[in-house]
Coordinates of C-alpha atoms (C1' of nucleotides) in Angstrom, one line a residue:
Chain A
M3 CA 26.5 11.4 2.6
A4 CA 28.4 8.1 4.0
N5 CA 27.6 8.5 7.1
I6 CA 24.5 9.1 9.6
D7 CA 25.9 12.3 11.0
F8 CA 25.4 11.6 14.5
E9 CA 26.1 14.8 15.1
R10 CA 23.8 16.5 13.1
T11 CA 22.8 20.1 14.8
P12 CA 19.4 20.4 15.5
V13 CA 18.0 23.4 14.7
A14 CA 17.6 25.5 18.2
R15 CA 14.1 26.7 18.9
P16 CA 12.8 28.0 22.3
N17 CA 11.2 24.9 23.9
E18 CA 14.4 22.8 23.5
T19 CA 14.5 22.5 27.9
K20 CA 11.1 21.0 27.5
I21 CA 11.8 18.5 25.0
F22 CA 15.1 17.2 26.3
G23 CA 15.8 17.9 29.4
T24 CA 14.7 14.3 30.6
V25 CA 16.0 12.2 28.1
E26 CA 17.7 9.2 28.9
T27 CA 20.6 8.2 27.8
S28 CA 20.3 4.6 28.0
V29 CA 17.8 2.7 26.7
D30 CA 15.9 0.1 28.2
F31 CA 15.6 -3.6 25.8
A32 CA 14.4 -5.6 28.5
K33 CA 10.6 -4.7 27.3
T34 CA 10.9 -6.2 24.3
F35 CA 14.6 -8.7 25.1
G36 CA 14.0 -10.1 28.5
K37 CA 16.3 -9.9 31.1
D38 CA 19.4 -11.7 29.2
V39 CA 21.9 -9.9 30.6
T40 CA 25.0 -11.2 27.9
L41 CA 22.2 -10.1 24.9
Q42 CA 21.4 -6.3 27.0
R43 CA 25.1 -6.2 27.1
A44 CA 26.0 -7.4 23.3
L45 CA 23.2 -5.0 22.2
S46 CA 24.0 -1.8 24.3
A47 CA 27.8 -2.4 22.4
L48 CA 26.6 -1.6 19.1
Q49 CA 24.3 1.0 19.8
R50 CA 25.1 4.8 18.9
G51 CA 22.7 7.8 20.7
P52 CA 20.3 8.1 21.4
G53 CA 20.2 10.7 18.5
R54 CA 18.3 13.8 19.5
F55 CA 16.2 15.5 16.8
Y56 CA 13.4 18.0 16.4
R57 CA 10.5 17.9 14.7
D58 CA 11.7 17.9 10.8
N59 CA 15.2 17.1 11.4
V60 CA 16.3 14.9 8.3
I61 CA 17.5 11.7 10.3
A62 CA 18.7 9.9 7.4
C63 CA 19.0 11.4 3.8
D64 CA 17.3 9.8 1.0
G65 CA 20.6 8.5 -0.5
D66 CA 22.7 8.3 2.4
A67 CA 24.3 4.7 3.1
A68 CA 21.9 2.2 4.9
D69 CA 25.0 0.7 7.4
Y70 CA 22.2 1.8 10.9
M71 CA 18.7 0.7 11.7
F72 CA 16.8 2.6 13.8
F73 CA 15.1 1.6 17.0
V74 CA 12.6 4.9 18.2
V75 CA 13.6 5.7 22.2
S76 CA 10.7 9.0 22.3
G77 CA 8.8 11.1 19.4
V78 CA 7.5 9.7 16.1
V79 CA 9.8 9.3 13.6
R80 CA 8.3 9.1 9.0
S81 CA 9.6 7.1 6.5
C82 CA 8.5 9.5 3.4
K83 CA 9.6 10.7 -0.1
V84 CA 9.7 13.8 -1.6
F85 CA 9.4 14.3 -5.4
E86 CA 10.0 17.0 -7.9
S87 CA 7.1 18.3 -7.6
G88 CA 6.5 18.9 -4.3
T89 CA 3.7 16.3 -3.2
R90 CA 5.1 13.9 -0.8
N91 CA 4.0 10.3 0.8
V92 CA 4.3 9.5 4.6
V93 CA 5.4 5.8 4.0
A94 CA 4.8 4.5 7.7
F95 CA 5.2 6.2 10.5
Y96 CA 6.9 5.1 13.8
L97 CA 6.6 4.9 17.7
P98 CA 8.8 4.8 21.1
G99 CA 10.2 1.0 20.7
D100 CA 9.5 0.8 16.7
L101 CA 13.3 -0.9 15.2
F102 CA 13.1 0.0 11.2
G103 CA 15.2 0.5 8.6
W104 CA 15.9 -2.3 6.4
S105 CA 15.4 -1.1 2.9
D106 CA 13.9 2.5 3.5
L107 CA 17.3 4.2 2.1
K108 CA 18.3 2.1 -0.4
H109 CA 14.8 2.6 -1.7
S110 CA 14.9 6.7 -1.7
L111 CA 12.8 7.3 1.3
S112 CA 13.6 10.1 3.8
I113 CA 13.9 9.1 7.4
E114 CA 12.6 12.5 9.2
A115 CA 11.8 13.4 12.7
A116 CA 8.0 14.2 12.8
S117 CA 8.1 15.0 16.3
D118 CA 10.9 16.1 18.7
T119 CA 12.8 12.7 18.6
A120 CA 15.3 10.6 20.8
V121 CA 16.7 7.5 18.1
L122 CA 18.8 5.1 18.9
F123 CA 21.2 3.8 15.8
L124 CA 22.4 0.4 15.7
K125 CA 24.9 -1.2 12.8
R126 CA 22.8 -3.6 10.6
N127 CA 25.4 -5.9 10.1
A128 CA 25.6 -6.1 13.8
L129 CA 22.6 -6.8 14.7
L130 CA 22.6 -9.4 11.8
S131 CA 25.5 -11.0 13.2
L132 CA 24.3 -11.2 16.9
A133 CA 20.8 -12.3 15.2
T134 CA 22.8 -15.0 14.1
R135 CA 23.9 -16.0 17.2
N136 CA 20.5 -15.3 19.5
S137 CA 17.6 -17.1 18.3
R138 CA 15.7 -14.7 20.7
V139 CA 16.9 -11.7 18.9
A140 CA 16.4 -13.7 14.7
S141 CA 12.8 -13.8 16.2
Y142 CA 12.6 -11.0 16.7
L143 CA 13.9 -9.2 13.9
L144 CA 11.9 -11.1 12.0
S145 CA 8.6 -10.5 13.7
A146 CA 9.7 -6.7 14.0
T147 CA 9.9 -7.3 10.1
T148 CA 6.6 -9.4 9.8
N149 CA 4.8 -6.3 11.5
Q150 CA 5.7 -3.3 9.5
L151 CA 4.7 -5.8 6.5
E152 CA 1.0 -5.9 8.0
R153 CA 1.1 -2.6 8.9
A154 CA 2.0 -1.6 4.8
H155 CA -0.2 -3.9 3.4
E156 CA -2.9 -2.0 5.7
H157 CA -1.9 0.8 4.7
V158 CA -2.5 0.0 0.6
I159 CA -5.9 -1.5 1.8
L160 CA -7.3 1.9 4.2
N161 CA -6.3 4.0 1.2
S162 CA -8.8 2.8 -1.3
K163 CA -11.7 4.4 0.8
T164 CA -13.4 7.3 1.7
A165 CA -11.6 10.2 3.1
K166 CA -13.9 9.8 6.6
C167 CA -13.0 6.1 7.3
R168 CA -9.4 6.2 6.2
T169 CA -9.6 9.1 8.9
A170 CA -11.7 7.3 11.3
T171 CA -9.1 4.3 11.2
F172 CA -6.0 6.4 11.1
F173 CA -6.7 7.6 14.3
K174 CA -8.2 4.6 16.3
E175 CA -5.3 2.7 14.8
L176 CA -2.7 5.9 16.7
W177 CA -4.9 5.4 20.0
V178 CA -4.4 1.7 19.8
R179 CA 0.0 1.9 19.2
L180 CA -0.3 4.8 21.8
G181 CA -1.5 2.4 24.4
Q182 CA -5.5 2.9 24.2
P183 CA -5.2 6.1 26.5
K184 CA -8.2 8.5 27.9
Y185 CA -7.4 11.4 25.5
L186 CA -5.8 10.9 22.0
D187 CA -2.7 13.3 21.6
V188 CA -1.9 13.4 18.2
P189 CA 1.6 13.5 17.8
M190 CA 2.3 14.8 14.0
S191 CA 0.6 17.4 12.1
Y192 CA -1.8 17.0 10.0
Q193 CA -0.2 17.8 7.2
D194 CA 1.5 14.9 8.3
I195 CA -1.4 12.4 8.4
A196 CA -2.8 13.7 5.0
D197 CA 0.4 12.4 3.2
Y198 CA 0.4 9.0 4.8
L199 CA -3.3 9.2 4.1
G200 CA -3.0 10.3 0.5
L201 CA -5.4 12.9 1.1
T202 CA -4.9 17.4 1.2
I203 CA -5.1 18.8 4.4
E204 CA -8.3 20.6 3.7
T205 CA -9.6 17.4 3.0
L206 CA -8.8 15.8 6.2
S207 CA -9.4 18.8 8.3
R208 CA -13.4 18.9 6.3
S209 CA -13.0 14.9 7.4
I210 CA -12.5 15.4 10.9
T211 CA -14.6 17.9 11.2
D212 CA -17.5 15.5 9.7
L213 CA -16.2 13.0 12.2
E214 CA -16.5 15.4 15.4
R215 CA -20.3 16.4 13.7
S216 CA -21.0 12.6 14.1
G217 CA -20.1 12.2 17.2
L218 CA -17.7 9.8 17.2
I219 CA -14.6 12.0 18.3
S220 CA -14.3 15.3 19.5
R221 CA -11.5 18.0 19.6
V222 CA -10.3 18.9 23.2
S223 CA -7.6 21.2 22.0
G224 CA -5.2 21.0 19.5
R225 CA -4.2 18.3 18.4
K226 CA -5.8 16.4 21.5
L227 CA -8.9 14.2 20.8
L228 CA -11.1 12.5 22.6
L229 CA -12.6 8.8 20.9
Q230 CA -16.2 9.1 21.4
N231 CA -17.6 6.3 20.5
R232 CA -15.4 3.2 19.4
F233 CA -18.2 0.9 18.4
A234 CA -19.9 3.8 15.9
L235 CA -15.8 4.2 15.1
G236 CA -15.6 0.4 14.3
R237 CA -18.3 0.4 12.4
M238 CA -17.3 3.8 10.0
M239 CA -14.0 1.7 9.7
N240 CA -15.8 -0.7 7.7
Chain B
M17 CA -10.3 -25.7 8.6
A18 CA -7.2 -26.7 10.1
N19 CA -4.5 -27.9 7.4
I20 CA -4.1 -26.4 3.8
D21 CA -5.7 -29.1 1.6
F22 CA -3.1 -30.2 -0.9
E23 CA -6.2 -32.5 -2.4
R24 CA -8.6 -29.3 -3.3
T25 CA -9.9 -30.7 -6.6
P26 CA -9.7 -27.7 -8.9
V27 CA -12.7 -27.3 -11.2
A28 CA -12.9 -28.8 -14.1
R29 CA -12.2 -26.6 -17.2
P30 CA -11.7 -27.3 -20.8
N31 CA -8.3 -26.1 -21.3
E32 CA -7.0 -28.3 -18.6
T33 CA -4.2 -30.4 -20.4
K34 CA -2.4 -27.3 -21.7
I35 CA -1.9 -26.0 -18.4
F36 CA -0.8 -28.7 -16.1
G37 CA 0.1 -31.3 -18.8
T38 CA 4.1 -29.8 -18.2
V39 CA 4.3 -28.8 -14.7
E40 CA 7.2 -30.2 -12.6
T41 CA 7.3 -32.4 -9.5
S42 CA 10.6 -31.6 -8.9
V43 CA 11.3 -28.0 -8.2
D44 CA 14.3 -25.9 -9.0
F45 CA 15.9 -24.4 -5.8
A46 CA 19.1 -24.3 -7.1
K47 CA 19.0 -21.1 -8.5
T48 CA 18.4 -19.0 -5.1
F49 CA 20.2 -21.3 -2.9
G50 CA 23.1 -22.0 -4.5
K51 CA 23.9 -26.0 -5.1
D52 CA 24.6 -26.8 -1.1
V53 CA 23.0 -30.2 -1.8
T54 CA 23.1 -31.1 1.8
L55 CA 20.4 -27.5 2.0
Q56 CA 18.8 -28.3 -1.0
R57 CA 17.9 -31.9 0.5
A58 CA 16.9 -30.1 4.0
L59 CA 14.8 -28.1 1.8
S60 CA 13.0 -30.7 -0.4
A61 CA 12.4 -33.1 2.6
L62 CA 10.0 -29.7 4.4
Q63 CA 8.0 -29.6 1.0
R64 CA 4.3 -30.1 -0.1
G65 CA 3.2 -30.1 -3.6
P66 CA 3.3 -28.7 -5.8
G67 CA -0.8 -27.8 -5.4
R68 CA -1.8 -27.0 -8.3
F69 CA -4.6 -24.4 -8.3
Y70 CA -7.1 -23.0 -11.3
R71 CA -7.8 -19.2 -11.9
D72 CA -9.5 -17.8 -9.6
N73 CA -9.3 -21.0 -7.2
V74 CA -8.2 -20.6 -2.7
I75 CA -5.1 -21.4 -2.6
A76 CA -5.6 -20.7 1.7
C77 CA -8.5 -18.9 3.2
D78 CA -8.5 -15.7 5.1
G79 CA -8.9 -17.8 8.4
D80 CA -7.0 -20.8 7.8
A81 CA -4.6 -21.5 10.1
A82 CA -1.4 -20.1 8.8
D83 CA 1.4 -22.9 9.3
Y84 CA 2.3 -23.1 5.4
M85 CA 4.4 -20.2 3.1
F86 CA 4.4 -20.3 -0.4
F87 CA 6.7 -20.9 -2.6
V88 CA 5.1 -19.9 -6.6
V89 CA 6.0 -22.0 -8.9
S90 CA 4.2 -20.9 -12.0
G91 CA 2.3 -18.4 -12.9
V92 CA 0.5 -15.6 -10.8
V93 CA -0.8 -15.8 -7.0
R94 CA -2.8 -12.8 -5.5
S95 CA -3.5 -12.1 -1.8
C96 CA -6.7 -10.1 -1.6
K97 CA -8.8 -8.7 1.3
V98 CA -12.8 -9.2 0.3
F99 CA -15.1 -7.2 2.3
E100 CA -19.1 -7.9 2.8
S101 CA -19.8 -5.0 0.6
G102 CA -18.1 -7.0 -2.8
T103 CA -14.9 -5.1 -2.6
R104 CA -12.1 -5.9 -3.1
N105 CA -8.4 -5.4 -2.5
V106 CA -5.6 -6.9 -4.5
V107 CA -2.7 -6.4 -2.1
A108 CA 0.3 -8.0 -3.8
F109 CA 0.7 -10.3 -6.6
Y110 CA 3.6 -13.2 -6.4
L111 CA 5.3 -14.3 -9.0
P112 CA 7.4 -17.1 -10.0
G113 CA 10.2 -17.6 -7.4
D114 CA 8.5 -16.1 -5.2
L115 CA 8.5 -17.1 -1.1
F116 CA 5.6 -15.3 0.6
G117 CA 3.0 -15.6 3.5
W118 CA 4.5 -14.7 6.5
S119 CA 1.8 -13.1 8.3
D120 CA -0.9 -12.4 5.1
L121 CA -4.0 -15.1 6.9
K122 CA -3.6 -13.9 10.5
H123 CA -4.4 -10.9 8.8
S124 CA -7.6 -12.1 6.8
L125 CA -6.4 -11.9 3.5
S126 CA -6.9 -15.1 1.2
I127 CA -4.5 -16.3 -0.9
E128 CA -6.2 -16.6 -4.7
A129 CA -4.9 -18.4 -7.9
A130 CA -4.9 -15.3 -10.2
S131 CA -3.9 -17.5 -13.2
D132 CA -3.2 -20.8 -13.2
T133 CA -0.4 -21.4 -11.2
A134 CA 1.3 -24.2 -9.2
V135 CA 2.5 -23.6 -5.6
L136 CA 4.6 -24.9 -3.0
F137 CA 4.2 -24.8 0.5
L138 CA 6.6 -24.9 3.1
K139 CA 6.4 -25.8 6.8
R140 CA 7.0 -22.5 8.1
N141 CA 8.1 -23.8 11.7
A142 CA 10.4 -26.4 9.8
L143 CA 11.7 -23.3 7.8
L144 CA 12.5 -21.4 10.6
S145 CA 14.9 -24.0 12.1
L146 CA 16.4 -24.5 8.9
A147 CA 17.0 -20.5 9.0
T148 CA 18.7 -21.4 12.4
R149 CA 21.3 -23.4 11.2
N150 CA 21.6 -22.6 7.8
S151 CA 23.0 -18.5 7.2
R152 CA 22.1 -18.7 3.6
V153 CA 18.7 -19.7 4.4
A154 CA 18.3 -16.5 7.0
S155 CA 19.7 -14.4 4.8
Y156 CA 17.0 -15.5 2.2
L157 CA 14.1 -15.6 4.4
L158 CA 15.1 -11.9 5.8
S159 CA 15.6 -10.7 2.0
A160 CA 12.7 -11.9 0.4
T161 CA 10.2 -10.2 3.4
T162 CA 12.1 -7.1 3.1
N163 CA 11.9 -6.9 -0.7
Q164 CA 8.5 -7.8 -0.2
L165 CA 8.0 -4.7 2.5
E166 CA 9.6 -2.5 0.0
R167 CA 6.9 -2.8 -2.7
A168 CA 4.7 -2.6 -0.1
H169 CA 6.3 0.5 0.1
E170 CA 6.1 1.6 -3.3
H171 CA 2.7 0.3 -3.1
V172 CA 0.9 2.8 -1.0
I173 CA 3.1 5.9 -3.0
L174 CA 1.5 4.2 -6.6
N175 CA -2.1 4.6 -5.1
S176 CA -2.0 8.3 -4.4
K177 CA -0.8 9.0 -8.5
T178 CA -3.1 9.1 -10.7
A179 CA -4.9 6.9 -12.4
K180 CA -2.4 7.0 -15.9
C181 CA 0.4 6.8 -14.1
R182 CA -0.7 4.4 -11.5
T183 CA -1.6 1.6 -15.1
A184 CA 1.7 2.6 -17.0
T185 CA 4.2 1.9 -13.6
F186 CA 2.2 -1.0 -13.3
F187 CA 3.2 -2.4 -15.9
K188 CA 6.6 -0.8 -16.7
E189 CA 6.7 -2.9 -13.4
L190 CA 5.4 -6.4 -14.0
W191 CA 7.2 -6.4 -17.7
V192 CA 10.7 -6.1 -15.2
R193 CA 9.0 -8.6 -13.1
L194 CA 8.5 -10.8 -15.9
G195 CA 12.1 -10.3 -17.0
Q196 CA 11.8 -7.8 -19.3
P197 CA 10.3 -9.9 -22.3
K198 CA 9.9 -8.7 -25.8
Y199 CA 5.8 -8.8 -25.5
L200 CA 4.1 -8.3 -22.6
D201 CA 1.7 -11.1 -21.6
V202 CA -0.1 -10.0 -18.8
P203 CA -1.0 -12.9 -16.4
M204 CA -3.6 -11.7 -14.3
S205 CA -7.3 -10.2 -15.0
Y206 CA -7.9 -6.3 -15.7
Q207 CA -10.2 -7.1 -12.5
D208 CA -7.1 -7.9 -10.1
I209 CA -5.0 -5.0 -11.7
A210 CA -7.9 -2.5 -10.9
D211 CA -8.1 -3.8 -7.3
Y212 CA -4.8 -3.9 -6.7
L213 CA -4.3 -0.2 -8.1
G214 CA -7.2 1.0 -6.3
L215 CA -9.1 2.2 -9.2
T216 CA -12.6 0.4 -10.7
I217 CA -11.8 -1.6 -14.3
E218 CA -14.0 0.7 -16.3
T219 CA -11.2 4.0 -15.3
L220 CA -8.3 1.1 -16.1
S221 CA -9.7 0.5 -19.2
R222 CA -9.9 4.1 -20.1
S223 CA -6.3 4.3 -18.4
I224 CA -4.8 1.6 -21.1
T225 CA -6.7 3.3 -24.2
D226 CA -5.4 7.0 -23.0
L227 CA -2.0 5.1 -22.4
E228 CA -2.7 4.0 -26.3
R229 CA -3.0 7.6 -27.6
S230 CA -0.2 8.5 -26.0
G231 CA 1.9 6.3 -27.9
L232 CA 3.0 4.8 -25.2
I233 CA 1.9 1.3 -25.0
S234 CA 0.2 -0.2 -28.2
R235 CA -2.2 -3.5 -27.7
V236 CA -1.3 -6.6 -29.6
S237 CA -4.2 -8.7 -28.8
G238 CA -6.0 -9.5 -25.6
R239 CA -4.0 -9.0 -22.8
K240 CA -0.6 -9.3 -24.4
L241 CA 1.1 -5.8 -25.1
L242 CA 4.1 -3.8 -26.6
L243 CA 6.0 -1.3 -24.1
Q244 CA 6.3 1.0 -27.0
N245 CA 8.8 4.2 -24.9
R246 CA 10.3 3.3 -21.8
F247 CA 11.8 6.7 -21.6
A248 CA 8.0 8.3 -21.8
L249 CA 7.0 5.4 -19.7
G250 CA 9.7 6.4 -17.0
R251 CA 8.9 10.2 -17.8
M252 CA 5.4 9.5 -16.5
M253 CA 5.4 7.4 -14.0
N254 CA 6.5 11.0 -12.1
Chain C
dC17 C1' -1.1 42.7 21.1
dG18 C1' 0.4 41.1 16.9
dC19 C1' 3.8 37.9 14.9
dT20 C1' 3.7 33.5 12.4
dC21 C1' 2.0 29.2 11.6
dA22 C1' -1.3 25.3 11.5
dT23 C1' -6.1 24.5 10.6
dT24 C1' -10.3 25.3 9.3
dT25 C1' -14.0 27.0 6.0
dG26 C1' -15.8 28.1 0.8
dA27 C1' -16.6 27.7 -4.3
dG28 C1' -15.7 25.6 -8.0
dG29 C1' -13.3 22.8 -11.1
dA30 C1' -10.8 18.1 -12.5
dA31 C1' -11.0 13.2 -11.3
dC32 C1' -13.1 9.3 -10.1
dT33 C1' -17.3 6.0 -9.8
dT34 C1' -21.3 4.8 -10.9
dC35 C1' -24.7 2.9 -14.1
dA36 C1' -25.6 1.4 -18.1
dA37 C1' -24.7 0.0 -22.9
dG38 C1' -21.6 -2.2 -26.9
dG39 C1' -18.3 -4.5 -28.2
dT40 C1' -14.6 -8.6 -28.7
dC41 C1' -13.4 -13.2 -28.9
dA42 C1' -13.0 -18.2 -27.6
dG43 C1' -15.9 -22.2 -26.8
dT44 C1' -20.4 -24.4 -28.4
dG45 C1' -23.6 -26.4 -31.3
dG46 C1' -26.6 -26.3 -35.4
Chain D
dC7 C1' -19.3 -22.6 -41.9
dC8 C1' -22.1 -19.4 -39.0
dA9 C1' -24.9 -17.8 -35.3
dC10 C1' -24.8 -18.3 -30.2
dT11 C1' -23.4 -17.9 -25.0
dG12 C1' -20.6 -16.0 -22.0
dA13 C1' -17.0 -14.1 -19.5
dC14 C1' -14.1 -10.4 -20.1
dC15 C1' -13.4 -5.8 -22.0
dT16 C1' -14.3 -1.0 -23.6
dT17 C1' -17.1 3.3 -24.1
dG18 C1' -20.6 7.1 -23.0
dA19 C1' -23.2 10.6 -19.5
dA20 C1' -24.1 11.2 -15.3
dG21 C1' -23.2 11.6 -10.3
dT22 C1' -20.0 12.1 -6.4
dT23 C1' -15.9 12.5 -4.3
dC24 C1' -12.4 14.8 -3.6
dC25 C1' -8.5 18.6 -5.1
dT26 C1' -7.3 23.1 -6.1
dC27 C1' -6.8 27.9 -4.8
dA28 C1' -8.6 31.5 -2.0
dA29 C1' -9.4 33.9 2.4
dA30 C1' -10.7 33.4 7.1
dT31 C1' -9.6 32.0 11.9
dG32 C1' -7.5 30.5 15.7
dA33 C1' -3.4 28.7 18.7
dG34 C1' 1.1 29.6 20.4
dC35 C1' 4.6 32.6 21.7
dG36 C1' 7.1 36.9 22.2

DNA sequence: CGCTCATTTGAGGAACTTCAAGGTCAGTGG
DNA sequence: CCACTGACCTTGAAGTTCCTCAAATGAGCG
């Protein structure tokens, strides 16, 4: 498939309207790029979407031409690699406001919706040439990339710790990335998290139970958690 | 320490002259940046070094101001994190021709010589402002960063495979990065490799023995290896 | 309620680590 | 020339962590 399929029909699901009834069709770039009106216009001009995807929909396949970059408007996107054996690795999660996709596709990763999402597509070449003319865009692109590099390095370090420590660190980091809300509403499935942490879902579940017994977190309902003791959590993270 | 210490005296070692007697004092940027003379001059103008380091010398500390980027002239550089417990993670190896150091220091990684090395220092700000004026430099910076991001993603994926597979993949990748020489002269210690792969040195050693018994590699002498059967190696890598 | 899917729990086994000892090799000094 | 030393790597045996397989429980929805 040579192009991103913007028209890919989401699989119909019962709660469709709940999720997508209120999606904004215009995106607010002001948070990241300031109030430069010319710049806003330029960005809007090269944007396509937002595309809307249900959980587990494939946004871009391993093997797709990587002409577009992705900007997450809402929901969570995962970048992952699936092997013939059926095992899967989640390489990264992207949250609203994240821009990614410099090289994820060339190297046979697949971009998928980890929850119901809205994603904006930006033609890479256009973005690049805009960057040569606008230093604010250039430095944003660079910092977005280096942030992801840092995150990837953290990820490597994390995956050589114990299951309990990985789990604690993951929830803490997620909580921070989500803006430190009162309750942590985990937006992706435990299977996704397990594949991100290099654990089985059983081990992840046991680790969560263990963290709860230690009084570090508590389950409120379903995947809604309460981080109980941040200092202890920090110590756990080593 | 606010500045990189270019004068840091290497620990004297017996084979000093063997290693550094022939180090070039001018660096050939032509390979990566073409024959643009103006550009060559600009790059030379913002370069410091090459600094020369013996194995295990610290090139830049966790906590140093991250004003400089690094360009490996010869040898191997490791970027690593050491914990109070004494455990260590090697996050990346950099080989001759690699440019790195966008964010490695801010996030408390330490840059160290994994073998005797020569490293060039480039002031980040100067490099950045050069990039805004020269698109060749800009695109080189971007591709260097995205390559490292890709490599980091591969690293994450690798570390959730078996010890034997990690080891095979590591040697294969190293062999490719070194230009596919007849014999693979492993330039870093097995301890460094183990810390990179998230294994103990014992498990690494056992994996190598195992690979040798399987006929995939053979030990020529010390850390000089011969990759015997590339196809089988490829299959091993899954 | 009864379905499905996601998560939790348990028991046994495999992979890796830990601890401890032995081996190898280059440099050093008798 | 040969033993001695220290750094580095290899091997063995026991212990831990995590995985696998199997089953039970729970949550969400018609």
